[in-house]
PDB file of C-alpha atoms in Angstrom:
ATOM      1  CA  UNK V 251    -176.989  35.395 108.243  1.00 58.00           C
ATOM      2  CA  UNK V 252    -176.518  38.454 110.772  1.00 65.00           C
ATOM      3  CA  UNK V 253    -177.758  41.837 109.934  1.00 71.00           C
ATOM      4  CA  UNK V 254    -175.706  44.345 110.100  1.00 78.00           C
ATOM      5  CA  UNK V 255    -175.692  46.243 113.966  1.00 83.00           C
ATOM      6  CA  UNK V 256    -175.538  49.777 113.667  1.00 80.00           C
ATOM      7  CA  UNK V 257    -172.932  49.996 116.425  1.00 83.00           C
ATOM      8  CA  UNK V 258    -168.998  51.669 116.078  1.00 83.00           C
ATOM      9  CA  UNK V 259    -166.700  50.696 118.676  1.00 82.00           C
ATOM     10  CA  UNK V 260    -164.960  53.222 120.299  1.00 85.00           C
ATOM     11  CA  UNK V 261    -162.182  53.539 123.617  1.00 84.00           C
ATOM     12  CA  UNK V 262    -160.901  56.327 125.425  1.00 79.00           C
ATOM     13  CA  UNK V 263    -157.668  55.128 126.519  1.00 79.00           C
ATOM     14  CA  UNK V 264    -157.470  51.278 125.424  1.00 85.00           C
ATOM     15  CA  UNK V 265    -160.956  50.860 127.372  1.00 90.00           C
ATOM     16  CA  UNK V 266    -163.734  50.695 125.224  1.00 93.00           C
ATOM     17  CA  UNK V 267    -166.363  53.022 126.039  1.00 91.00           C
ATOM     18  CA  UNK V 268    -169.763  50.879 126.399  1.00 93.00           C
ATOM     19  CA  UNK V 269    -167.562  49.761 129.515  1.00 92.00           C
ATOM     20  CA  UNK V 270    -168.629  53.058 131.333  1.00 89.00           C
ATOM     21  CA  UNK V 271    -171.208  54.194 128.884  1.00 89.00           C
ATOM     22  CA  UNK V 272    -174.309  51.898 128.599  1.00 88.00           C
ATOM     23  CA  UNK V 273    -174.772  52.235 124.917  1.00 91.00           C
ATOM     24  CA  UNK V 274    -178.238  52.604 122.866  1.00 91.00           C
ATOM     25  CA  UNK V 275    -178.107  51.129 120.095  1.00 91.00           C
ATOM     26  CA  UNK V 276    -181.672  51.674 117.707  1.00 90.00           C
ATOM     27  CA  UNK V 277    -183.811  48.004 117.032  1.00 89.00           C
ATOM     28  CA  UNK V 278    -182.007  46.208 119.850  1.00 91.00           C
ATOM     29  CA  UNK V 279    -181.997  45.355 123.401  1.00 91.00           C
ATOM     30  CA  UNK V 280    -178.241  46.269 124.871  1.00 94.00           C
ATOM     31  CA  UNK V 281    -177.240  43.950 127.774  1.00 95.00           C
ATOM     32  CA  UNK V 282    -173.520  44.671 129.838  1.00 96.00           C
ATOM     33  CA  UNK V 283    -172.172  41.791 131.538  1.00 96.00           C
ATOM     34  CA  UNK V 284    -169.842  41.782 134.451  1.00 96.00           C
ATOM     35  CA  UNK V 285    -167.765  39.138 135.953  1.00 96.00           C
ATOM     36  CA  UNK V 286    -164.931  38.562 138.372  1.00 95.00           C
ATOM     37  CA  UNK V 287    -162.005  36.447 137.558  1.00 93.00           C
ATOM     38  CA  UNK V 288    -162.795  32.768 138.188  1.00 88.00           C
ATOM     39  CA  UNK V 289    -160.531  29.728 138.571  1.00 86.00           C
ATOM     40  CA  UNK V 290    -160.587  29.530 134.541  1.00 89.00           C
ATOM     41  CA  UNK V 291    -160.413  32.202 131.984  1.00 91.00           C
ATOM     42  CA  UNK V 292    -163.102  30.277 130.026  1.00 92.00           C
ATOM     43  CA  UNK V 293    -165.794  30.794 133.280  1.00 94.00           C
ATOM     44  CA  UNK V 294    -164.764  34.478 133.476  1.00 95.00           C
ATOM     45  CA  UNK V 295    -165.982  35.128 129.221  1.00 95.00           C
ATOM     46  CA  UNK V 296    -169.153  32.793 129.971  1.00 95.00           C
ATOM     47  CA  UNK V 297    -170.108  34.572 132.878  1.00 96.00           C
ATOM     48  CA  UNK V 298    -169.845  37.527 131.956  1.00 97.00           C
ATOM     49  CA  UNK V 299    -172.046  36.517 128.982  1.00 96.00           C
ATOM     50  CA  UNK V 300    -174.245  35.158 131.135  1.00 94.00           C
ATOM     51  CA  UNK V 301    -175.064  37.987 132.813  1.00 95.00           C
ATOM     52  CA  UNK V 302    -175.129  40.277 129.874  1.00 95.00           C
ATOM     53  CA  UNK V 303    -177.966  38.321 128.565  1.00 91.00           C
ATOM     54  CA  UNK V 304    -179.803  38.130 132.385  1.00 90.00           C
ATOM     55  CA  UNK V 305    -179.902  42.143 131.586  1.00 91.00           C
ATOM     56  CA  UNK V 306    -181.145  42.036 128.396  1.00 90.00           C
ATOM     57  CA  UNK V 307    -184.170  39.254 129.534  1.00 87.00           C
ATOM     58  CA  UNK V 308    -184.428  41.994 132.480  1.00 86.00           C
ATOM     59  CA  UNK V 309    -185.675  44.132 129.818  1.00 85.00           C
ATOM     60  CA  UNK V 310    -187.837  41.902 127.823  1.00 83.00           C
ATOM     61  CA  UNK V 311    -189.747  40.378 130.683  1.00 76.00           C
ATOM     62  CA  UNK V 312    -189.562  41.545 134.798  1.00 62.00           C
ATOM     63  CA  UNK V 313    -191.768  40.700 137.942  1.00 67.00           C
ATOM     64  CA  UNK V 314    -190.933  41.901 141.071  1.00 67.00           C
ATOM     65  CA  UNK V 315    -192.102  40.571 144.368  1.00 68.00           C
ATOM     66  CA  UNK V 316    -192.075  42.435 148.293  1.00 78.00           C
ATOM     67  CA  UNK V 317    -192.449  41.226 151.537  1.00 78.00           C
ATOM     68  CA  UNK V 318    -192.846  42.834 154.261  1.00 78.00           C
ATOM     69  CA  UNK V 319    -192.873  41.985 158.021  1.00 82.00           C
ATOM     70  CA  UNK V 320    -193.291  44.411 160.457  1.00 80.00           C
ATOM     71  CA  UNK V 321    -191.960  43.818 163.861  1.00 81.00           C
ATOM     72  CA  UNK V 322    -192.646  45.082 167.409  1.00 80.00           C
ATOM     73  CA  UNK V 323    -191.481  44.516 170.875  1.00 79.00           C
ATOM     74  CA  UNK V 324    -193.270  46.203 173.782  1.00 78.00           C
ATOM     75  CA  UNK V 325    -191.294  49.213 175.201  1.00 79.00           C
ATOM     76  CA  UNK V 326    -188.552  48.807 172.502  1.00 79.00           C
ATOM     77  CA  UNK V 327    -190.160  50.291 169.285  1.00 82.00           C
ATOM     78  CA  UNK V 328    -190.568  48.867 166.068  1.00 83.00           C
ATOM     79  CA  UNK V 329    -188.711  47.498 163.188  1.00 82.00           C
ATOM     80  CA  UNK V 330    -189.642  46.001 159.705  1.00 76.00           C
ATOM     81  CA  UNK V 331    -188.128  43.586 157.139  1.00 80.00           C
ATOM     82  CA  UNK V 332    -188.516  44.055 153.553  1.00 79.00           C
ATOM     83  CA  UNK V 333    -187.356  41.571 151.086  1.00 80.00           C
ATOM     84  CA  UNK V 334    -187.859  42.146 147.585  1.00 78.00           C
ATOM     85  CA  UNK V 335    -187.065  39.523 144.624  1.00 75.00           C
ATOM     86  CA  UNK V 336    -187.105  39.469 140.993  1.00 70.00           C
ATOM     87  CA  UNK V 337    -188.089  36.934 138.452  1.00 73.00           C
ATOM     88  CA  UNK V 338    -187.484  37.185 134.843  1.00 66.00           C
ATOM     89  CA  UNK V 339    -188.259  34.866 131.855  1.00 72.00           C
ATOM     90  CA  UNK V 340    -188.058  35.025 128.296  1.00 71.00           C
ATOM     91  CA  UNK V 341    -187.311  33.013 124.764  1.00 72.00           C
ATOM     92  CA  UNK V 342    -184.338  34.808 122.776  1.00 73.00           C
ATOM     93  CA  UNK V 343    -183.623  34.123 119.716  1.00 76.00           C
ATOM     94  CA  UNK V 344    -180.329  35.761 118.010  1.00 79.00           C
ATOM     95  CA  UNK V 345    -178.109  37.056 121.187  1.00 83.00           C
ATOM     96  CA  UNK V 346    -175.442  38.360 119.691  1.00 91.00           C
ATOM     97  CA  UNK V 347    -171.676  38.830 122.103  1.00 94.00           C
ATOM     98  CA  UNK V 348    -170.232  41.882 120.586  1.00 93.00           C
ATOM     99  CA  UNK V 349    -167.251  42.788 121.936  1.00 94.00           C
ATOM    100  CA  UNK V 350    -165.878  41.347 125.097  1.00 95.00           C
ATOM    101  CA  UNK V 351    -163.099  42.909 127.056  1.00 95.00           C
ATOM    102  CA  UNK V 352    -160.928  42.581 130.414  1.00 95.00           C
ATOM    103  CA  UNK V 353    -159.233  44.937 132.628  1.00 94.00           C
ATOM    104  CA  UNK V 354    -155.722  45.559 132.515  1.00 93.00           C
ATOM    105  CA  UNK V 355    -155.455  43.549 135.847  1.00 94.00           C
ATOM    106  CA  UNK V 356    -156.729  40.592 134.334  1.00 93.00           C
ATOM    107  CA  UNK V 357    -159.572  40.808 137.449  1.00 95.00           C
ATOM    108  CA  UNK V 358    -162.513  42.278 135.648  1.00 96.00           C
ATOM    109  CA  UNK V 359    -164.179  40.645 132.976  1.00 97.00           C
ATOM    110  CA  UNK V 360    -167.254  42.553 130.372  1.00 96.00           C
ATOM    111  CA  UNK V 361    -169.121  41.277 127.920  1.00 97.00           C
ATOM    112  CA  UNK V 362    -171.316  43.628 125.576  1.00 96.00           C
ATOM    113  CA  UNK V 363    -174.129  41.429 123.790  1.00 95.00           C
ATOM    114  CA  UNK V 364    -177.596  42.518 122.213  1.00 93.00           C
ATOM    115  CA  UNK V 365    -180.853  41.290 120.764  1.00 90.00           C
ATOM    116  CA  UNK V 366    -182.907  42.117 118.064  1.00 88.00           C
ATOM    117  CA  UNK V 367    -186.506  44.007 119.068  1.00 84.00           C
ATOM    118  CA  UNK V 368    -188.829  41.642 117.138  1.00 76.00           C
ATOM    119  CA  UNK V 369    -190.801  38.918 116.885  1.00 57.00           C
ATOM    120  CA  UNK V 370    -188.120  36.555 117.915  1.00 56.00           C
ATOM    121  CA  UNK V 371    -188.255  37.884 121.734  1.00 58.00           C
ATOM    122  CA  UNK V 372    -190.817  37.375 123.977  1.00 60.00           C
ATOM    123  CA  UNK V 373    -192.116  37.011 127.227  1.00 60.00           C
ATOM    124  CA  UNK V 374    -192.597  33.468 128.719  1.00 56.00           C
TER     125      UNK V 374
END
């Protein structure tokens, strides 16, 4: 069974507003997810799932890397490359799709998902 999640919908305009407006919502992890239009209309929900729930393990679980590489050429001057990655990893247990919605142009599609903040999240 799913708890009740204290969360009303609302739109300004026919666009709902957690489009524009990352919501808070109290006990869970809030995750947006935005996707291009893909060859099929089923790709464009799932990704956009997808990467609603790569934003909610961004907030569970993050390590960032740099690099650095400094550069210099004689008489020139000097010049540096930074690189800097991001790994996240995490078990989730009850990721819940809210509300899904796409853009009047059919190009743009957003997902709105969240997680429970308890015992059935954590780090890997």
């Amino acid at each position: 069974s799913i708890d009740p999640i204290p969360y009303t919908l609302s739109s300004k305009g026919g666009k709902p507003s957690w489009v524009e407006d990352f919501p808070i919502i109290p006990g869970y992890y809030v995750g947006v997810g935005v996707s291009q239009r893909a060859g099929r209309f089923a790709a464009s929900i799932i990704d956009a799932d997808d990467r609603a729930m790569e934003e909610i393990i961004r907030q569970i679980s993050v390590s960032q890397f740099t690099d650095r590489r400094d550069i210099e050429v004689e008489s020139v001057g000097t010049a540096f490359a930074q690189n800097r990655r991001e790994i996240s990893e995490a078990v989730v247990l009850g990721f819940y799709v809210l509300h899904r919605w796409i853009s009047p142009d059919g190009s743009t599609y957003y997902s709105l998902a969240v997680c429970p903040r308890d015992k059935n999240t954590r780090p890997q």
